CSV table of C-alpha atoms and ligand atoms in Angstrom, one decimal:
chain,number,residue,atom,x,y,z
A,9,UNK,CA,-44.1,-100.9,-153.2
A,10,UNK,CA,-40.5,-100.4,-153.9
A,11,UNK,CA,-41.4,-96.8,-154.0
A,12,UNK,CA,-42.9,-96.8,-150.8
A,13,UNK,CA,-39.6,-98.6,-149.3
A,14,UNK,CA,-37.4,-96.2,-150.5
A,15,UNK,CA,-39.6,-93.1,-149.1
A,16,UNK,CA,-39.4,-95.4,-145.6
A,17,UNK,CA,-36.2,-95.9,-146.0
A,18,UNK,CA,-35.7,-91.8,-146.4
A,19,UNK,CA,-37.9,-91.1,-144.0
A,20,UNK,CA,-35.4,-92.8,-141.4
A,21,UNK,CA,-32.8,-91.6,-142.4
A,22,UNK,CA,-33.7,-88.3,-142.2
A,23,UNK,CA,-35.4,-89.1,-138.6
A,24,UNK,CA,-31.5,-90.6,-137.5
A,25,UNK,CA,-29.8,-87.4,-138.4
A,26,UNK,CA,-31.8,-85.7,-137.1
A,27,UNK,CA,-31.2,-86.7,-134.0
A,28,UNK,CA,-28.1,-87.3,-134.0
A,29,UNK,CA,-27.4,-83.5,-134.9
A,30,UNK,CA,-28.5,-83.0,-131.1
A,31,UNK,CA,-26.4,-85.6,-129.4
A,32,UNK,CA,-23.8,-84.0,-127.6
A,33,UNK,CA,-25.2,-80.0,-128.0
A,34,UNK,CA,-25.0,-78.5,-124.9
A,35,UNK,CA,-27.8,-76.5,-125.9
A,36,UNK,CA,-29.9,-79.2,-127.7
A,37,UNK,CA,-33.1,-78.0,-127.2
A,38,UNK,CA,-32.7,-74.8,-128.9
A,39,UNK,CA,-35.3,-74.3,-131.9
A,40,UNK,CA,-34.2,-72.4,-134.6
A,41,UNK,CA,-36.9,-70.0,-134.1
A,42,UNK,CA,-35.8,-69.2,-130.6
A,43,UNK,CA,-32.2,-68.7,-131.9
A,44,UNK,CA,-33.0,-66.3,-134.2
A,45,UNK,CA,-35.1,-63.7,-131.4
A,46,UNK,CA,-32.0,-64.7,-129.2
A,47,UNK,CA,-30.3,-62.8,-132.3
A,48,UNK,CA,-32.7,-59.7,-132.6
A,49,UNK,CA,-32.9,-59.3,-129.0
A,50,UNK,CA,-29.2,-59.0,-129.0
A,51,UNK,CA,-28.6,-56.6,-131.7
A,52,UNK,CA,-32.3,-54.7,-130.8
A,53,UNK,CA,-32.0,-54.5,-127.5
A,54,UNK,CA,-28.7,-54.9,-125.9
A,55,UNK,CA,-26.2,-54.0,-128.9
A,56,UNK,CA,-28.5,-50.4,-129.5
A,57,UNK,CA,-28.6,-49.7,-126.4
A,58,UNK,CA,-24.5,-49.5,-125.8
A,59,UNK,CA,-23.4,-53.0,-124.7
A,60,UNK,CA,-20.3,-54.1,-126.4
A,61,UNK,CA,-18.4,-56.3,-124.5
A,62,UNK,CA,-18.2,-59.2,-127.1
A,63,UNK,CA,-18.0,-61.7,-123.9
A,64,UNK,CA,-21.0,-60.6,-122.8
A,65,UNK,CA,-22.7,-60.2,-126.3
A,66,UNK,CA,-21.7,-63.7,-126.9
A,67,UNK,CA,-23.3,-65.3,-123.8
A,68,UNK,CA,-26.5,-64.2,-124.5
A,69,UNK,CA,-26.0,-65.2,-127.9
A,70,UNK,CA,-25.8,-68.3,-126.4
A,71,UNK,CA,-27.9,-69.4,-123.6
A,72,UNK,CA,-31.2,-70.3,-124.2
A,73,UNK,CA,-33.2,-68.1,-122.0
A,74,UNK,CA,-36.5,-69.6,-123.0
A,75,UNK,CA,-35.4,-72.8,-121.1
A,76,UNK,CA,-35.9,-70.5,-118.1
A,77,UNK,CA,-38.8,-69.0,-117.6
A,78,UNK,CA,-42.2,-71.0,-117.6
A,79,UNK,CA,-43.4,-73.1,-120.8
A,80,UNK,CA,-46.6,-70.8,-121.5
A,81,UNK,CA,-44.0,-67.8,-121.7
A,82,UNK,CA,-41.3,-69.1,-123.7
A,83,UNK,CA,-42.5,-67.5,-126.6
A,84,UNK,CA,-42.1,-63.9,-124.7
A,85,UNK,CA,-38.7,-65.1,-123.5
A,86,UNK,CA,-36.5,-62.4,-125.6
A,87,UNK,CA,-39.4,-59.6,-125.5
A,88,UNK,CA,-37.7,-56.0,-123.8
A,89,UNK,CA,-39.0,-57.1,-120.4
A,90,UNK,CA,-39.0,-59.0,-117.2
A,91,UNK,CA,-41.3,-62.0,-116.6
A,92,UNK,CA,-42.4,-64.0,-113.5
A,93,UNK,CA,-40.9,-67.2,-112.9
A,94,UNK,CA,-43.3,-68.4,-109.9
A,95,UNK,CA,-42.6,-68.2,-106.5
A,96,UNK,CA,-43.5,-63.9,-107.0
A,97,UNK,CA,-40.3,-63.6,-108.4
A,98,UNK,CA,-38.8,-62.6,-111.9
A,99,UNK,CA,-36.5,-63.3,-114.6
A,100,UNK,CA,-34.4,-59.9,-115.5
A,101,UNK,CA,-35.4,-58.0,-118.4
A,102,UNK,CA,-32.7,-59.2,-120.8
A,103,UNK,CA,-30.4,-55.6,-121.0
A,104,UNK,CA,-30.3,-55.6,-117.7
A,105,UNK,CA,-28.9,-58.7,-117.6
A,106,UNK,CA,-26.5,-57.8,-120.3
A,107,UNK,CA,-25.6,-54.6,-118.5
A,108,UNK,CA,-24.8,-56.0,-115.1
A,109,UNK,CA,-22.7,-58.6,-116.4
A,110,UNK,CA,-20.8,-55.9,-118.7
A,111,UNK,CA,-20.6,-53.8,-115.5
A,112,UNK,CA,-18.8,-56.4,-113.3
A,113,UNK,CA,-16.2,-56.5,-116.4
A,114,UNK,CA,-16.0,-60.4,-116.1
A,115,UNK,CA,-13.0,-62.8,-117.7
A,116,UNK,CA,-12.2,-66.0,-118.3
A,117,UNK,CA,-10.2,-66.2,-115.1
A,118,UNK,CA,-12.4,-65.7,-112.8
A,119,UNK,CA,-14.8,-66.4,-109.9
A,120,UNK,CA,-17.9,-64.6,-109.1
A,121,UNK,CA,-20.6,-64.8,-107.0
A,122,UNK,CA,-24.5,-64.3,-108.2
A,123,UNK,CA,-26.8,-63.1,-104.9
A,124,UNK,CA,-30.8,-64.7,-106.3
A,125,UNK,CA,-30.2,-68.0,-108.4
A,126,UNK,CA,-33.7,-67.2,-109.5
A,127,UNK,CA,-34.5,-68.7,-112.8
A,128,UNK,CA,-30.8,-69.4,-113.1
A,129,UNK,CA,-30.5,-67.3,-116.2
A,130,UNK,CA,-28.0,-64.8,-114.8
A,131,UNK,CA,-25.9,-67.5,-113.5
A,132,UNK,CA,-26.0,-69.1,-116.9
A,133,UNK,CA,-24.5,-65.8,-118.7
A,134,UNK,CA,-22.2,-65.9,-116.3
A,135,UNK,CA,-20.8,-68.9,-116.5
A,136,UNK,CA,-20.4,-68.9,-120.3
A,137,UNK,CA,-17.4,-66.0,-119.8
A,138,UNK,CA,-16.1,-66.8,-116.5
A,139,UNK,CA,-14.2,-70.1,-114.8
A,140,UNK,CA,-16.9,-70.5,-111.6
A,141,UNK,CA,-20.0,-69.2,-110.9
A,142,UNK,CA,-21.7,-69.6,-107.4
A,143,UNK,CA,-24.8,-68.6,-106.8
A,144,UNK,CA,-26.7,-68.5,-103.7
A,145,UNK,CA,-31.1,-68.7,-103.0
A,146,UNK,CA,-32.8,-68.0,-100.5
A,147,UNK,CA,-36.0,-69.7,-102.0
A,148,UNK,CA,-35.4,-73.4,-101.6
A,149,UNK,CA,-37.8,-74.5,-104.0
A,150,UNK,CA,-36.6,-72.3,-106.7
A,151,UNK,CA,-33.2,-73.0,-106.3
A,152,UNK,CA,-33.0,-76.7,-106.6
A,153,UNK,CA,-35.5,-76.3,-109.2
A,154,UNK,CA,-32.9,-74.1,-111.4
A,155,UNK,CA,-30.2,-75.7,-110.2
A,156,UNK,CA,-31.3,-79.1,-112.1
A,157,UNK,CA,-32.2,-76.8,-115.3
A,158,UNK,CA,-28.7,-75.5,-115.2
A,159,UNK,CA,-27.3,-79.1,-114.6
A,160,UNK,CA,-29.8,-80.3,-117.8
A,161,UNK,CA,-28.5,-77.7,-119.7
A,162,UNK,CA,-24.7,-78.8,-119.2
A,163,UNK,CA,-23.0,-76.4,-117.3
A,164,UNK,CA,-20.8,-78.2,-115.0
A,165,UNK,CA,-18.9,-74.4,-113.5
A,166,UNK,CA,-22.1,-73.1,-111.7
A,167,UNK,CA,-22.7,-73.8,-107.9
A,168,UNK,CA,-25.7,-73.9,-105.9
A,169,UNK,CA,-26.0,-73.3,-102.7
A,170,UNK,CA,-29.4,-72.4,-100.6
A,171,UNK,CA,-29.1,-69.9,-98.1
A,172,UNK,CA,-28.8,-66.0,-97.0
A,173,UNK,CA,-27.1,-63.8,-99.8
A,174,UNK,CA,-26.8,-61.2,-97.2
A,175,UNK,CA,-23.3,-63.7,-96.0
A,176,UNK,CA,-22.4,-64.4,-99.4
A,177,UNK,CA,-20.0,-67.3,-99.5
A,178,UNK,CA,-16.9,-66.7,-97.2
A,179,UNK,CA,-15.6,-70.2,-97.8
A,180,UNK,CA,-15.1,-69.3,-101.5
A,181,UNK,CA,-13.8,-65.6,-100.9
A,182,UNK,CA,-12.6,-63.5,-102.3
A,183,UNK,CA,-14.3,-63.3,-105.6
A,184,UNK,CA,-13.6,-61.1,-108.7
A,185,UNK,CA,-16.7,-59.9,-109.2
A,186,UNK,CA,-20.2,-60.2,-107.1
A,187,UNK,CA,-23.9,-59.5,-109.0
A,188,UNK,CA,-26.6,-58.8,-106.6
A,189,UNK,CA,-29.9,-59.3,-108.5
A,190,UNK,CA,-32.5,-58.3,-105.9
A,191,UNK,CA,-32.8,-54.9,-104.3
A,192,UNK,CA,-31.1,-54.1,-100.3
A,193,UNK,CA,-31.8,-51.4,-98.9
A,194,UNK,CA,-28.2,-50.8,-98.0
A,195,UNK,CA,-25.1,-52.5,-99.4
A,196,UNK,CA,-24.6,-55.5,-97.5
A,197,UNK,CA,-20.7,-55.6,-96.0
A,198,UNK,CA,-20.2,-59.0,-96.1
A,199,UNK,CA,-20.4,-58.5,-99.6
A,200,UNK,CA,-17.7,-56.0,-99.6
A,201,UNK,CA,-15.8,-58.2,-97.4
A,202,UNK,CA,-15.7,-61.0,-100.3
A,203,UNK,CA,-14.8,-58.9,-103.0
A,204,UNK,CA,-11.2,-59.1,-103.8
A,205,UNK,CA,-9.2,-55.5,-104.4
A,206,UNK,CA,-10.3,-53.6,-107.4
A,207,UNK,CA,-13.2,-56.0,-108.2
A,208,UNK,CA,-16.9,-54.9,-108.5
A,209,UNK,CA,-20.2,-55.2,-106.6
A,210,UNK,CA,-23.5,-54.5,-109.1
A,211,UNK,CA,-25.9,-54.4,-106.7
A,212,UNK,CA,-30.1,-52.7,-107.4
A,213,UNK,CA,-29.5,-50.3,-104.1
A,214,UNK,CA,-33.1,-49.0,-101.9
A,215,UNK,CA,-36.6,-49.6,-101.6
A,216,UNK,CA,-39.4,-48.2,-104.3
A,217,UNK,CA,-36.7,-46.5,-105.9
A,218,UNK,CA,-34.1,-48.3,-106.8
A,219,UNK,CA,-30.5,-46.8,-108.4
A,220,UNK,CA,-28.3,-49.8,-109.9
A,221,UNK,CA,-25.1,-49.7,-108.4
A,222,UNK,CA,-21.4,-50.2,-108.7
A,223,UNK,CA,-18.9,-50.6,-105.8
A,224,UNK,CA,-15.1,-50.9,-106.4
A,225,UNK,CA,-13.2,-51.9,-103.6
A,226,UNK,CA,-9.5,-49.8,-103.3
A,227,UNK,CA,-7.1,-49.7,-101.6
A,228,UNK,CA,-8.5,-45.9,-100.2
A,229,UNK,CA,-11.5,-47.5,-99.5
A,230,UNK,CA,-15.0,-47.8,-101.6
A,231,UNK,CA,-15.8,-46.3,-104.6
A,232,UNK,CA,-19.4,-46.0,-105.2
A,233,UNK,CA,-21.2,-45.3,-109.0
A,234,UNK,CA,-24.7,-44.5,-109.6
A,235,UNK,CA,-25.9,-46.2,-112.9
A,236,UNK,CA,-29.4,-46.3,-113.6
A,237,UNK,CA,-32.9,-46.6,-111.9
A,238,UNK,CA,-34.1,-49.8,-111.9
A,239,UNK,CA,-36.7,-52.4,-110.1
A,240,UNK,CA,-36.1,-55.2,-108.7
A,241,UNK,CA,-37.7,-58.1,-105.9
A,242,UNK,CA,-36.0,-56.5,-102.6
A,243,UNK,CA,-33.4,-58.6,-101.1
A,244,UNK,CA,-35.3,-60.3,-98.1
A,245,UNK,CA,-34.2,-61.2,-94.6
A,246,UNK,CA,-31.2,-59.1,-93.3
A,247,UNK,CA,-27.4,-59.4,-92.4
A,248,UNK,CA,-27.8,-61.8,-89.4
B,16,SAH,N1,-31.0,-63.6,-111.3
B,16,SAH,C1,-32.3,-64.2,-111.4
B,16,SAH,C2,-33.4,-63.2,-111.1
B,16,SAH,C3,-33.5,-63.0,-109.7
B,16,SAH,S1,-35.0,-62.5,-109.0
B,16,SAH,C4,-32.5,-64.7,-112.8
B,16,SAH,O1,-31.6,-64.6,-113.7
B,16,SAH,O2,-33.5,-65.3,-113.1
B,16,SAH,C5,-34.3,-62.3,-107.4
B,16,SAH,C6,-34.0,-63.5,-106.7
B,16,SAH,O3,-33.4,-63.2,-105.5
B,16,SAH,C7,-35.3,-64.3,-106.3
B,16,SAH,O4,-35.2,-65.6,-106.7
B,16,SAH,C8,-35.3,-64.2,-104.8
B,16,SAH,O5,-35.9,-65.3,-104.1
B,16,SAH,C9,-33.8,-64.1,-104.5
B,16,SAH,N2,-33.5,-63.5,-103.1
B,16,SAH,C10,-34.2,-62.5,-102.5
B,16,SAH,N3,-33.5,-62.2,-101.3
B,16,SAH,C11,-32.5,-63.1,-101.2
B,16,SAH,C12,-31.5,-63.3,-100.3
B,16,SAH,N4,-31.4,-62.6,-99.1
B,16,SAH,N5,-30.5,-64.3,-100.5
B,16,SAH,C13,-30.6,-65.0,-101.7
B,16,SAH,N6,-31.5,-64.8,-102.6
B,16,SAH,C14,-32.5,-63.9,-102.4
């Protein structure tokens, strides 16, 4: 009997710290089995593949990107590939995540805007390097549905909005770096219009084939880089 106290009395113990280890983790539902193909997608994937920005290696260190996509995929959360979220839309494979949020050279500092909240997973990695995050939807359902996953999670510097991308957010303009993460057909100006001078625009530019793109804006006017093909939801509705 006394034995089995003590053994009870263990057991609780155990159970109480247990829990209490999670009270107050921003990331609490994080299972150590998740955190360690968070790890081997960052050095297999992303690290391998030339990302080095420790910022940005970091994040997705960081953010649990199983939270985002559906429950019977979490387990292919950090596999090399993109995977539906509902709604016909998808979650970015994970280097290009990494890549586009390398390529708009983020800081601390600063302010960016995110064109397709999707899952809210971008947004997330985002908002683990820089000050503010907004991000806009056109999807209504989807975007109140991530933006109470991102609020669950604890980040209180990402905001929400559902609407157009194509207008961006002129009442927060200028930002210091914009992320487009579904495909135009041709670069939006209001988006130029919003970036401040010398920021960047990483936008997936055309229609079957798609080139990722960078836009600086200078003071001579736009610079434009070709990156890589990619694929990505087109951008729907237009600049009206
Ligand atoms: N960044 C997302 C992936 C986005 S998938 C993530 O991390 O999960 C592309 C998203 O862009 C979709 O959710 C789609 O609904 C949205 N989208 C498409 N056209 C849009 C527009 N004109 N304005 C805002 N969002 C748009």
């Amino acid at each position: 009997m006394d034995y089995f106290f003590r053994y009870l009395v263990g057991v609780t113990i155990l159970v109480v710290i247990s829990f209490c280890g999670c009270e107050g983790n921003k990331h609490h539902f994080d299972k150590g089995s998740y955190a360690m193909k968070r790890e081997d997608m960052v050095k297999n994937q992303i690290e391998v593949r030339g990302i080095s920005d420790k910022t940005v290696l970091e994040a997705l260190r960081k953010v649990p990107r199983h939270m985002f996509v559906p429950v019977e995929s979490q387990d292919y959360a950090y596999n090399d590939h993109p995977l539906p979220i509902g709604f016909d839309q998808t979650i970015s494979q994970p280097y290009i995540v990494a890549l586009m949020t390398e390529l708009a050279l983020p800081k601390k500092s600063h302010k960016v805007l995110e064109i397709g909240t999707g899952s809210g997973y971008q947004a997330a990695v985002l908002a683990e390097i820089v000050g503010h995050v907004y991000t806009i939807e056109i999807v209504s359902d989807l975007g109140k549905r991530s933006e109470k996953k991102l609020k669950e999670l604890g980040y209180t510097n990402i905001h929400m909005r559902i609407g157009n991308g194509y207008l961006g957010w002129p009442e927060e303009a200028p930002f210091d770096a914009i992320i487009v993460t579904a495909a135009p057909e041709e670069i939006p100006v209001a988006l130029i219009d919003q970036l401040k001078m010398n920021a960047k625009l990483v936008i997936p530019v055309g229609k079957v084939f798609q080139d990722l793109m960078v836009i600086t804006k200078t003071k001579d006017g736009i610079k434009k880089e070709s990156i890589i093909p990619v694929r990505f939801v087109p951008m729907v509705g237009d600049e009206k």
